[in-house]
PDB file of C-alpha atoms and ligand atoms in Angstrom:
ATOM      1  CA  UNK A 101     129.842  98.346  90.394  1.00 81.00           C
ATOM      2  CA  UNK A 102     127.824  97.472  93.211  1.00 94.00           C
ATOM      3  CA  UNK A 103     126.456  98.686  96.902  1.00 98.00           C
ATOM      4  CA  UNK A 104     123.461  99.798  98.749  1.00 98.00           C
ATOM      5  CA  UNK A 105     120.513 101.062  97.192  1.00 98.00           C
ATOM      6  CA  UNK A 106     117.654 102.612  99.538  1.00 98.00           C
ATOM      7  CA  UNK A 107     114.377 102.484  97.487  1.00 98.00           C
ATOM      8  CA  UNK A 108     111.459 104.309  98.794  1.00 98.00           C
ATOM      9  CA  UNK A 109     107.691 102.874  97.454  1.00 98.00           C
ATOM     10  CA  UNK A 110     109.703  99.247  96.602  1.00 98.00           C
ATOM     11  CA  UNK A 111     106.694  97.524  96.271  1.00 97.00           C
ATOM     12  CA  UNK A 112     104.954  98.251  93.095  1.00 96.00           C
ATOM     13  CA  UNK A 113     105.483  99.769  90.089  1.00 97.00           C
ATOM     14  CA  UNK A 114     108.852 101.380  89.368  1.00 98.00           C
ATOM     15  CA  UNK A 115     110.576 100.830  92.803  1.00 98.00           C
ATOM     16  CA  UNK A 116     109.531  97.274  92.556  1.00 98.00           C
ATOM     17  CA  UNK A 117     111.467  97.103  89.745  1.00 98.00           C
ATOM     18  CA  UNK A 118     114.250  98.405  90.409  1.00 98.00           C
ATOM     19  CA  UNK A 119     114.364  96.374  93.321  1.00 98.00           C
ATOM     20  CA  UNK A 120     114.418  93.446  91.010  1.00 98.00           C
ATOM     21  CA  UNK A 121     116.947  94.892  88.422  1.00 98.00           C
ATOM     22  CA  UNK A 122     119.533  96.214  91.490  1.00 98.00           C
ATOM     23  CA  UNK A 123     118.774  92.742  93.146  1.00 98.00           C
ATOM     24  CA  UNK A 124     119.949  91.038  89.904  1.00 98.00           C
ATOM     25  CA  UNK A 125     122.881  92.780  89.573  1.00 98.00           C
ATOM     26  CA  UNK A 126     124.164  91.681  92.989  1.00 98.00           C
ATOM     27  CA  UNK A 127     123.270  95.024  94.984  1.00 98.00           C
ATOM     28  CA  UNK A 128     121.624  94.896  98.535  1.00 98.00           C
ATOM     29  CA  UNK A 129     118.379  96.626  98.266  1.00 98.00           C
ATOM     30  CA  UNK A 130     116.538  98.392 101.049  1.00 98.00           C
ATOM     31  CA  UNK A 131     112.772  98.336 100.166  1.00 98.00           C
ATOM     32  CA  UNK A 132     110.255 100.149 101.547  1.00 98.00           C
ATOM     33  CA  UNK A 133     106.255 100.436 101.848  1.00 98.00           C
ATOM     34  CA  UNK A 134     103.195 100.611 103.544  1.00 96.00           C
ATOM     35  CA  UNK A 135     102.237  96.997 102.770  1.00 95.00           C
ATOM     36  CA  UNK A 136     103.630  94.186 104.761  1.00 97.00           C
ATOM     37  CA  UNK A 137     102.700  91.313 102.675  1.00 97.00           C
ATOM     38  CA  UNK A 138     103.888  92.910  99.659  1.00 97.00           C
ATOM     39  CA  UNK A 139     107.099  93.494 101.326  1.00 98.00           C
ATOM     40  CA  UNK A 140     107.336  89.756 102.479  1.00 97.00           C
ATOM     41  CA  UNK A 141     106.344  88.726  98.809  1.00 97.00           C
ATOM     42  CA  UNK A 142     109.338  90.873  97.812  1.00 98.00           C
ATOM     43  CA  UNK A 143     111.148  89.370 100.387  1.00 98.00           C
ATOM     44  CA  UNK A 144     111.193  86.039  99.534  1.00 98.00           C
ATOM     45  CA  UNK A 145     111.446  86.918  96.098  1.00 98.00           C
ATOM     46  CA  UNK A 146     114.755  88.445  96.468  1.00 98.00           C
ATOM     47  CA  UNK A 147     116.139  86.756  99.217  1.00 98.00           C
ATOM     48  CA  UNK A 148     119.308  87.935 101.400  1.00 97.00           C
ATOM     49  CA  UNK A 149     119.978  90.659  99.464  1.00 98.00           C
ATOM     50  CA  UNK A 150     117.176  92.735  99.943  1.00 98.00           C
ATOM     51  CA  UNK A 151     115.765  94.061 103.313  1.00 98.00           C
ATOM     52  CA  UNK A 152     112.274  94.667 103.717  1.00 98.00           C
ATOM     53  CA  UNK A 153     111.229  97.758 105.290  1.00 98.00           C
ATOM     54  CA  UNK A 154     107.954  98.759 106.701  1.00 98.00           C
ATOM     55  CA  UNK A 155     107.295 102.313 106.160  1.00 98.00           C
ATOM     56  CA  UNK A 156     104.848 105.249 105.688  1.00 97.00           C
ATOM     57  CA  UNK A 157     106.716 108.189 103.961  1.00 97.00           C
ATOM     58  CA  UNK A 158     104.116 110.561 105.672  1.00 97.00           C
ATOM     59  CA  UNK A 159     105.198 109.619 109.040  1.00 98.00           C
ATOM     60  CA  UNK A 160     108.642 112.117 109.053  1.00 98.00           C
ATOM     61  CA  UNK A 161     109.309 110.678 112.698  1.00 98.00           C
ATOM     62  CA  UNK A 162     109.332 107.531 111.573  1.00 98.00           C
ATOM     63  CA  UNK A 163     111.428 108.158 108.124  1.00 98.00           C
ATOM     64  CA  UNK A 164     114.129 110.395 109.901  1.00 97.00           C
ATOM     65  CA  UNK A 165     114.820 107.345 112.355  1.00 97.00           C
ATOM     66  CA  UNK A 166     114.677 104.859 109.379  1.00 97.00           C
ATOM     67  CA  UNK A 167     118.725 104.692 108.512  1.00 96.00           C
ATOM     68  CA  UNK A 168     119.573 104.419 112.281  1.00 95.00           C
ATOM     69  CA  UNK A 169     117.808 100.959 112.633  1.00 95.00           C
ATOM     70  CA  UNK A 170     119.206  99.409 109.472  1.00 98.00           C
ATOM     71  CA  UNK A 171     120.739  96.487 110.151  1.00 97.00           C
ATOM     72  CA  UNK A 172     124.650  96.108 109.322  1.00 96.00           C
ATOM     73  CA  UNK A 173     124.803  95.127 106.110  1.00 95.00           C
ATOM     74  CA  UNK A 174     122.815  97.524 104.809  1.00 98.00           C
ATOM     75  CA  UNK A 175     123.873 100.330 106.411  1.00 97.00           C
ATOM     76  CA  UNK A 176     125.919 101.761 104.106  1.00 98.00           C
ATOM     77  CA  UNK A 177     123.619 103.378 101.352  1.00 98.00           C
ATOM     78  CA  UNK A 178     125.368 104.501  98.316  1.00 98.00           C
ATOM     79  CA  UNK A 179     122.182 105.209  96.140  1.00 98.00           C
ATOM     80  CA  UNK A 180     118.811 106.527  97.376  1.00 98.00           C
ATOM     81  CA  UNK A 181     116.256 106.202  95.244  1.00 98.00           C
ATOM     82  CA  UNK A 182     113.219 108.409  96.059  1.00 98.00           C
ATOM     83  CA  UNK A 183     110.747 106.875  94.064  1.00 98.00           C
ATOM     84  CA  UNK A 184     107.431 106.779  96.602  1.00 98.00           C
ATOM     85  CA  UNK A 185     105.073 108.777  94.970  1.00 97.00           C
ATOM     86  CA  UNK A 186     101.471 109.371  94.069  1.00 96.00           C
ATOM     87  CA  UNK A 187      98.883 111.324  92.273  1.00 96.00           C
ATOM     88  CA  UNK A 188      95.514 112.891  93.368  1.00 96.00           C
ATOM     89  CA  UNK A 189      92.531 112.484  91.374  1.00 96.00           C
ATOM     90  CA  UNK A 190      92.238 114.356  87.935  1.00 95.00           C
ATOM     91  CA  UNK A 191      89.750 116.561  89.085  1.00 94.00           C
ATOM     92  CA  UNK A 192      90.200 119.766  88.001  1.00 96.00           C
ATOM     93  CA  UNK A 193      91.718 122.319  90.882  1.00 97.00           C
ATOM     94  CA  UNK A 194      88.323 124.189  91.270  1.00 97.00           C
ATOM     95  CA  UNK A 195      86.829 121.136  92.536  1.00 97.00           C
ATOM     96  CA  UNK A 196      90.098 119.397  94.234  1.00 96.00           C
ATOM     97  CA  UNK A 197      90.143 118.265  97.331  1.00 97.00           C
ATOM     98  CA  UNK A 198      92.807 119.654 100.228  1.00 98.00           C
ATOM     99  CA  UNK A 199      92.805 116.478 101.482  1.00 97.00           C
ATOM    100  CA  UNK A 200      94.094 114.508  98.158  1.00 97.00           C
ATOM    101  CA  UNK A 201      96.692 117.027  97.932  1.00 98.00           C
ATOM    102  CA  UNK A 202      98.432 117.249 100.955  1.00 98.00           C
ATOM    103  CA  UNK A 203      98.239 113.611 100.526  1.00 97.00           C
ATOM    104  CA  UNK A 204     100.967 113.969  97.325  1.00 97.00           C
ATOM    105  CA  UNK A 205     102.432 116.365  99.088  1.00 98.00           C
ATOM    106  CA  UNK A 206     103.260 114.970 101.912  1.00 98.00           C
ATOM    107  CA  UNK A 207     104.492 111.371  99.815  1.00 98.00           C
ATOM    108  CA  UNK A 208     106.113 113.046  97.115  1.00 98.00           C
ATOM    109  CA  UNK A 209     108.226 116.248  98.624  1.00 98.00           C
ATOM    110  CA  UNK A 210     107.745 116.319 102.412  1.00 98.00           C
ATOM    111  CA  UNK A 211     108.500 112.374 102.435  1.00 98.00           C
ATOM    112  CA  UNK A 212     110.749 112.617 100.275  1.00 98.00           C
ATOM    113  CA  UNK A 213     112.714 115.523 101.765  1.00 98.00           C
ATOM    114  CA  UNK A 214     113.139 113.431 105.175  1.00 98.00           C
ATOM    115  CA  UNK A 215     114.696 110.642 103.616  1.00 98.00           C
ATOM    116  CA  UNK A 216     116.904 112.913 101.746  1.00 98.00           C
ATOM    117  CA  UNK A 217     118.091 114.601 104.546  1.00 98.00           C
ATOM    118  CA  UNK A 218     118.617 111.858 106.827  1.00 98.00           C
ATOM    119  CA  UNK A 219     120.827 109.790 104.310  1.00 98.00           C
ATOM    120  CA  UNK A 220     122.836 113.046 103.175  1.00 98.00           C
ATOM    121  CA  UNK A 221     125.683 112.769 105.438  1.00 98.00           C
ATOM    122  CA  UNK A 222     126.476 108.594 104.790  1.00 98.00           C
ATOM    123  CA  UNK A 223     125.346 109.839 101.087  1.00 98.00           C
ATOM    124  CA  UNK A 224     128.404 112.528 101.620  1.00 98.00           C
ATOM    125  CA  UNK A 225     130.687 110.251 103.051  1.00 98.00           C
ATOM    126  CA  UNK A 226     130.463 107.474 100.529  1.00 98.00           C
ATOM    127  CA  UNK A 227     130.051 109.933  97.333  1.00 98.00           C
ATOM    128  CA  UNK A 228     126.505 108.562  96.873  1.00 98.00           C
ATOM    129  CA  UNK A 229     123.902 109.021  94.058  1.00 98.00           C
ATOM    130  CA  UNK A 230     120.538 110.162  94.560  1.00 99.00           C
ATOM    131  CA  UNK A 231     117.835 109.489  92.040  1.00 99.00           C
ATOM    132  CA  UNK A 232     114.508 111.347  92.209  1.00 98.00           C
ATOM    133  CA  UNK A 233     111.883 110.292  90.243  1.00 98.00           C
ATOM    134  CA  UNK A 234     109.442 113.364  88.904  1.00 98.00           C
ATOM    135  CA  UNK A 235     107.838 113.201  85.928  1.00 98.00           C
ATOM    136  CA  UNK A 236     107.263 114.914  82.682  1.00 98.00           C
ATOM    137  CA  UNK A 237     104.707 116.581  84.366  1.00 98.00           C
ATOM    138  CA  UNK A 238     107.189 118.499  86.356  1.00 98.00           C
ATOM    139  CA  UNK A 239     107.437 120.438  82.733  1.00 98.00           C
ATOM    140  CA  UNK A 240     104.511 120.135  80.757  1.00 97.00           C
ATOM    141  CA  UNK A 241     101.115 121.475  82.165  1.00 96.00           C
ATOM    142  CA  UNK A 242      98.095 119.676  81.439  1.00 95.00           C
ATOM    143  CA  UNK A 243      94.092 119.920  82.823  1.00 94.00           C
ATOM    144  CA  UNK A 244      93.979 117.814  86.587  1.00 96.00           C
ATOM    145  CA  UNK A 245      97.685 117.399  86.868  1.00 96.00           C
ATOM    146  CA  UNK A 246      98.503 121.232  88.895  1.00 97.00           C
ATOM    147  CA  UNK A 247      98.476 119.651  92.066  1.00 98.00           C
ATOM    148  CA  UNK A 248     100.899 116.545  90.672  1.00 98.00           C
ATOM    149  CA  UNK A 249     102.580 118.491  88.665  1.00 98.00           C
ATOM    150  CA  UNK A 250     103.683 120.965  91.083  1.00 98.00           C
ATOM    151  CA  UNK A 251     105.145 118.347  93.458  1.00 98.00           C
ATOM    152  CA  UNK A 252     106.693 116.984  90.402  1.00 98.00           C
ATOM    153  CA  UNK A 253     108.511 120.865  89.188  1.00 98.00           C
ATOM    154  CA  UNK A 254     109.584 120.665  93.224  1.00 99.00           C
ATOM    155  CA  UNK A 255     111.384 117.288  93.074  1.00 98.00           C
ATOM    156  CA  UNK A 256     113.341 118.439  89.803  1.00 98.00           C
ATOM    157  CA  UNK A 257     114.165 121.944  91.278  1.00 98.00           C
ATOM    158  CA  UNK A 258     115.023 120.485  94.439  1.00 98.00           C
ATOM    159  CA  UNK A 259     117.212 117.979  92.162  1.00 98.00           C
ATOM    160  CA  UNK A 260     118.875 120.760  90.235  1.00 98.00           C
ATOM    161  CA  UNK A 261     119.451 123.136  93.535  1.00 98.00           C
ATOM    162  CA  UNK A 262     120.699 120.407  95.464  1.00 98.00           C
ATOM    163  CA  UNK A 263     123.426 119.709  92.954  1.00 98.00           C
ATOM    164  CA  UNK A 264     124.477 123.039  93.793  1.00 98.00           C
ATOM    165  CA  UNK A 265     124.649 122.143  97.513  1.00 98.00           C
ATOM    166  CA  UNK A 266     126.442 119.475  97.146  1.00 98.00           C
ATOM    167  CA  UNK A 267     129.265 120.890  94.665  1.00 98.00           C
ATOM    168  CA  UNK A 268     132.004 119.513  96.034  1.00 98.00           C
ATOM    169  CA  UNK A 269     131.026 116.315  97.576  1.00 98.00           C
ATOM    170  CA  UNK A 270     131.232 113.601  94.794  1.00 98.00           C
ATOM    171  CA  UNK A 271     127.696 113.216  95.410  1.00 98.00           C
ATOM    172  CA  UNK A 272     125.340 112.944  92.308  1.00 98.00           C
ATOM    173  CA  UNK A 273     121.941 113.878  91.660  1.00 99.00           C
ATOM    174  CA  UNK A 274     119.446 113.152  89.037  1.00 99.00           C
ATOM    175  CA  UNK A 275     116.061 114.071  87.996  1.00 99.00           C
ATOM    176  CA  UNK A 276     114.502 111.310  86.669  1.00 98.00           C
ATOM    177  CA  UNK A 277     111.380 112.238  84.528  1.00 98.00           C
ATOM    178  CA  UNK A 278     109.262 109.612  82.393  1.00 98.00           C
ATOM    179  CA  UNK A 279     105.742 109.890  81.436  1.00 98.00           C
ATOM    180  CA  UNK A 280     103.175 107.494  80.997  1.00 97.00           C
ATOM    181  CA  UNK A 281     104.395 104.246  82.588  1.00 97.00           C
ATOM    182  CA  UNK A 282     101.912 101.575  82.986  1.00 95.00           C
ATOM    183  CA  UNK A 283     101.986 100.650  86.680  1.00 94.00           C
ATOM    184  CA  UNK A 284      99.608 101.387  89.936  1.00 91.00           C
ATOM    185  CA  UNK A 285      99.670 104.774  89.702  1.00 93.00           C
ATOM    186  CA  UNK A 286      97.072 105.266  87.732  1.00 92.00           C
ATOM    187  CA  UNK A 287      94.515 102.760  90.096  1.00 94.00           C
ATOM    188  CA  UNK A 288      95.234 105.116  92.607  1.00 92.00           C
ATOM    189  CA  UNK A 289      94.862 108.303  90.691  1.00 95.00           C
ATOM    190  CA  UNK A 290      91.663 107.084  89.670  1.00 95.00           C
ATOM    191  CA  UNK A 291      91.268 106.007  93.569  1.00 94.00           C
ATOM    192  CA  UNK A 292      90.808 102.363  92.923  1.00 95.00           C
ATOM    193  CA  UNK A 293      88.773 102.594  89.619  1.00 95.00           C
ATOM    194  CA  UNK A 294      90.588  99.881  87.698  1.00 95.00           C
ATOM    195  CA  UNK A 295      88.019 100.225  84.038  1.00 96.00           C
ATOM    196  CA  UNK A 296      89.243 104.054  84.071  1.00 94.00           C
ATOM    197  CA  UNK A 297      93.169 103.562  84.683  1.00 94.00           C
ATOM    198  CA  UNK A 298      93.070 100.167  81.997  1.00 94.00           C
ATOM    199  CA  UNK A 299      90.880 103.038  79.872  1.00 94.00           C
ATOM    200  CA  UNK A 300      93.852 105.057  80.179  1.00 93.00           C
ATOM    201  CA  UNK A 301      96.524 102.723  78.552  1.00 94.00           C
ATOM    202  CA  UNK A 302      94.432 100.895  76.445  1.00 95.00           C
ATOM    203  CA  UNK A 303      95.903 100.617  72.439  1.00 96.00           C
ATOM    204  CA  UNK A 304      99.112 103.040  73.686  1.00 96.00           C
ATOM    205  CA  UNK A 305     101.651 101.131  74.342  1.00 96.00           C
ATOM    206  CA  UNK A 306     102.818 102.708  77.641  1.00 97.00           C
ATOM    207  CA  UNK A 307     106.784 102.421  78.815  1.00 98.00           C
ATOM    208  CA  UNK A 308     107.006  99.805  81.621  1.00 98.00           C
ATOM    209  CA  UNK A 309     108.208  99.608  85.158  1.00 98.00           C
ATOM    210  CA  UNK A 310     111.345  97.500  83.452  1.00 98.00           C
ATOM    211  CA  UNK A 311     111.807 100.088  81.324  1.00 98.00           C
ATOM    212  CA  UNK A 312     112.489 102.999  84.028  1.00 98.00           C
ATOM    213  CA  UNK A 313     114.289 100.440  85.957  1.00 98.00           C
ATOM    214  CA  UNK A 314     116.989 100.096  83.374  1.00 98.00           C
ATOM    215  CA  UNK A 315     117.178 104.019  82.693  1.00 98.00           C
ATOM    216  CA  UNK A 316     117.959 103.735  86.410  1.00 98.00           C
ATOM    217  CA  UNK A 317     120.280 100.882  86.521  1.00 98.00           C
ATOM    218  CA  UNK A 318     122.106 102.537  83.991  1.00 98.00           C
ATOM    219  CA  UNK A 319     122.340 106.098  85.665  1.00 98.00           C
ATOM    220  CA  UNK A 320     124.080 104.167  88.536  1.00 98.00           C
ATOM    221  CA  UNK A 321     126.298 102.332  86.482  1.00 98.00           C
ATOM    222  CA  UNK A 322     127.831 105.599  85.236  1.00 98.00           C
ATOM    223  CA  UNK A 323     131.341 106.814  86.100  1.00 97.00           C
ATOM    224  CA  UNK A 324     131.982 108.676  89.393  1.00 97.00           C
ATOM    225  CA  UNK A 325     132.897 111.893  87.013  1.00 98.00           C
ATOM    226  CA  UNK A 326     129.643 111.994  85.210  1.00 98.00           C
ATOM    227  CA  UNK A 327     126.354 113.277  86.453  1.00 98.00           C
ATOM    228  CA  UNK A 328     123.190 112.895  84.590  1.00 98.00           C
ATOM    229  CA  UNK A 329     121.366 115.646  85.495  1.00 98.00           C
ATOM    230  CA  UNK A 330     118.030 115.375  84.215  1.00 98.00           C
ATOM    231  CA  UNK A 331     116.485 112.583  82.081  1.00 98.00           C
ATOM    232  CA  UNK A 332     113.106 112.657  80.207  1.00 98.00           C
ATOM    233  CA  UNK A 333     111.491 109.484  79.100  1.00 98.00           C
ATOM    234  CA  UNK A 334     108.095 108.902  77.202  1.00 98.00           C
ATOM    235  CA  UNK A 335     106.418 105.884  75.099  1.00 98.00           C
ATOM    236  CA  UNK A 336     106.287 107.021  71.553  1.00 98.00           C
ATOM    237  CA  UNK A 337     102.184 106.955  71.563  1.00 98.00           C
ATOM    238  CA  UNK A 338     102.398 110.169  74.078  1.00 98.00           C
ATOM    239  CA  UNK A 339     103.358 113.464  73.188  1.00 97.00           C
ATOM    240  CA  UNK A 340     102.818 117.097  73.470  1.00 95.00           C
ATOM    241  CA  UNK A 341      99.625 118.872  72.649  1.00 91.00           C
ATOM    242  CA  UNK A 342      99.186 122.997  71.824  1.00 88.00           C
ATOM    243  CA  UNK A 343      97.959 125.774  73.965  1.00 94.00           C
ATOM    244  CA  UNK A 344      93.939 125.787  74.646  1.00 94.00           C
ATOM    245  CA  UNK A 345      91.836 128.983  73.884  1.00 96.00           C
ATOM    246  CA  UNK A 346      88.821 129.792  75.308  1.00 96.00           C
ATOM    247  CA  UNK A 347      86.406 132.013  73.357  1.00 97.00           C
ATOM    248  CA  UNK A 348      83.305 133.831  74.374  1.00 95.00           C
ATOM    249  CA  UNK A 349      79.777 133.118  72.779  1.00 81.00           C
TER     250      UNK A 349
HETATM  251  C1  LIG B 559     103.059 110.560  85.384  1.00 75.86           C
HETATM  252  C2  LIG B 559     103.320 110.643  83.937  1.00 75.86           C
HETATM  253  O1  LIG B 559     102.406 111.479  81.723  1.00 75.86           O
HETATM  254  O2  LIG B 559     100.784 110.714  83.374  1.00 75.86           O
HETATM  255  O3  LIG B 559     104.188 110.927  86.102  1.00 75.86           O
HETATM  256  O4  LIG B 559     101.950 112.819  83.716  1.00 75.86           O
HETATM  257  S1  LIG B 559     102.049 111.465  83.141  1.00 75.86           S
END
């Protein structure tokens, strides 16, 4: 099987890719991302097939007019996959800053929402597939991640609920929902602080953007009948820890 594949965030990380792995397969890929000469590097990487597209996920004018200018052949998107996405810093909420988090909450549910909404009806049409990418974080708390997190436990609700909307339609949905992967996210986390984010993954073994992009690949590749509704992914050197207690004197 192949089609259209809208990736949001296309040029690093996870969405980059995917790009490559969709790409490879002989899909068209829409890309996009805030970074022109990241997009042209993609861009000449991938050649015909993909479409570069410049664009800030917090600027909802701009998103909701994004299918509309498409050009022909990509027009028709059968998979969205809303992987733009970031974290604020790990600063614990008593000493967060608004700013951060509007910042992920804008990228990671109002951005994504816009998109969402305006591919649903050619999503409808076609019997589409959208892919969401939270994180384990949507589930498991941990200290510096509420803000994350809770845009995270959004994007898999909204996931889940939407299913329910679109009962009916052929359209699938899926949570997607890995933990550590090593990419940029971290270097922005840490806002640009590359010795803490390499601190981070050092000696762990973290899953890679490749490996997501597979997971993904693979979700697409699945018969129209079957809908993967939620998938959890971690490296084996990461997993859970117990409840905290604190205790006076
Ligand atoms: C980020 C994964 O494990 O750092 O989505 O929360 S984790």
């Amino acid at each position: 099987m192949t089609g259209t594949i809208f990736i949001t965030g296309a040029t690093a990380g996870i969405g980059a890719a995917a790009a490559r792995r969709f790409v490879q397969a002989g899909w068209r890929v829409v890309g996009t991302g805030r970074r022109q000469e990241r997009l042209d590097a993609l861009g000449q990487e991938l050649g015909d097939r993909f479409h570069p597209l410049l664009l800030d996920m917090t600027d909802i004018a701009a998103v909701e007019a994004a299918p509309d200018a498409l050009p022909e052949p990509f027009r028709a998107v059968d998979v969205l996959l809303n992987n733009a996405g970031m974290a604020p810093p790990m600063a614990p909420a008593q000493e967060g800053d608004l700013a951060d988090w509007r910042q992920a909450i804008d990228t990671n549910i109002t951005g994504l929402l816009a998109i969402t909404r305006a591919l649903l009806p050619g999503l409808i049409e076609r019997k589409g597939l959208i892919l969401n990418l939270s994180s384990v974080a949507a589930t498991y708390p941990y200290r510096g991640g509420a803000v994350y997190g809770g845009t995270k436990a959004f994007v898999r609700q909204f996931s889940l609920d939407l299913r329910s909307d679109l009962h009916g339609t052929g359209v699938r949905v899926t949570s997607i929902e890995p933990g550590m992967v090593e990419t940029e996210f971290t270097l922005v986390r840490t806002k640009g602080d590359q010795a803490a984010s390499d601190a981070l993954y050092a000696g762990m073994n973290p899953m890679t953007a490749e490996d997501i992009a597979e997971t993904l690949f693979w979700i697409a590749g699945q018969p129209p009948h079957l809908n993967v509704n939620t998938i959890e992914l971690m490296p084996v050197s990461q997993s859970f820890a117990g409840f905290q207690v604190a205790r006076e004197g």
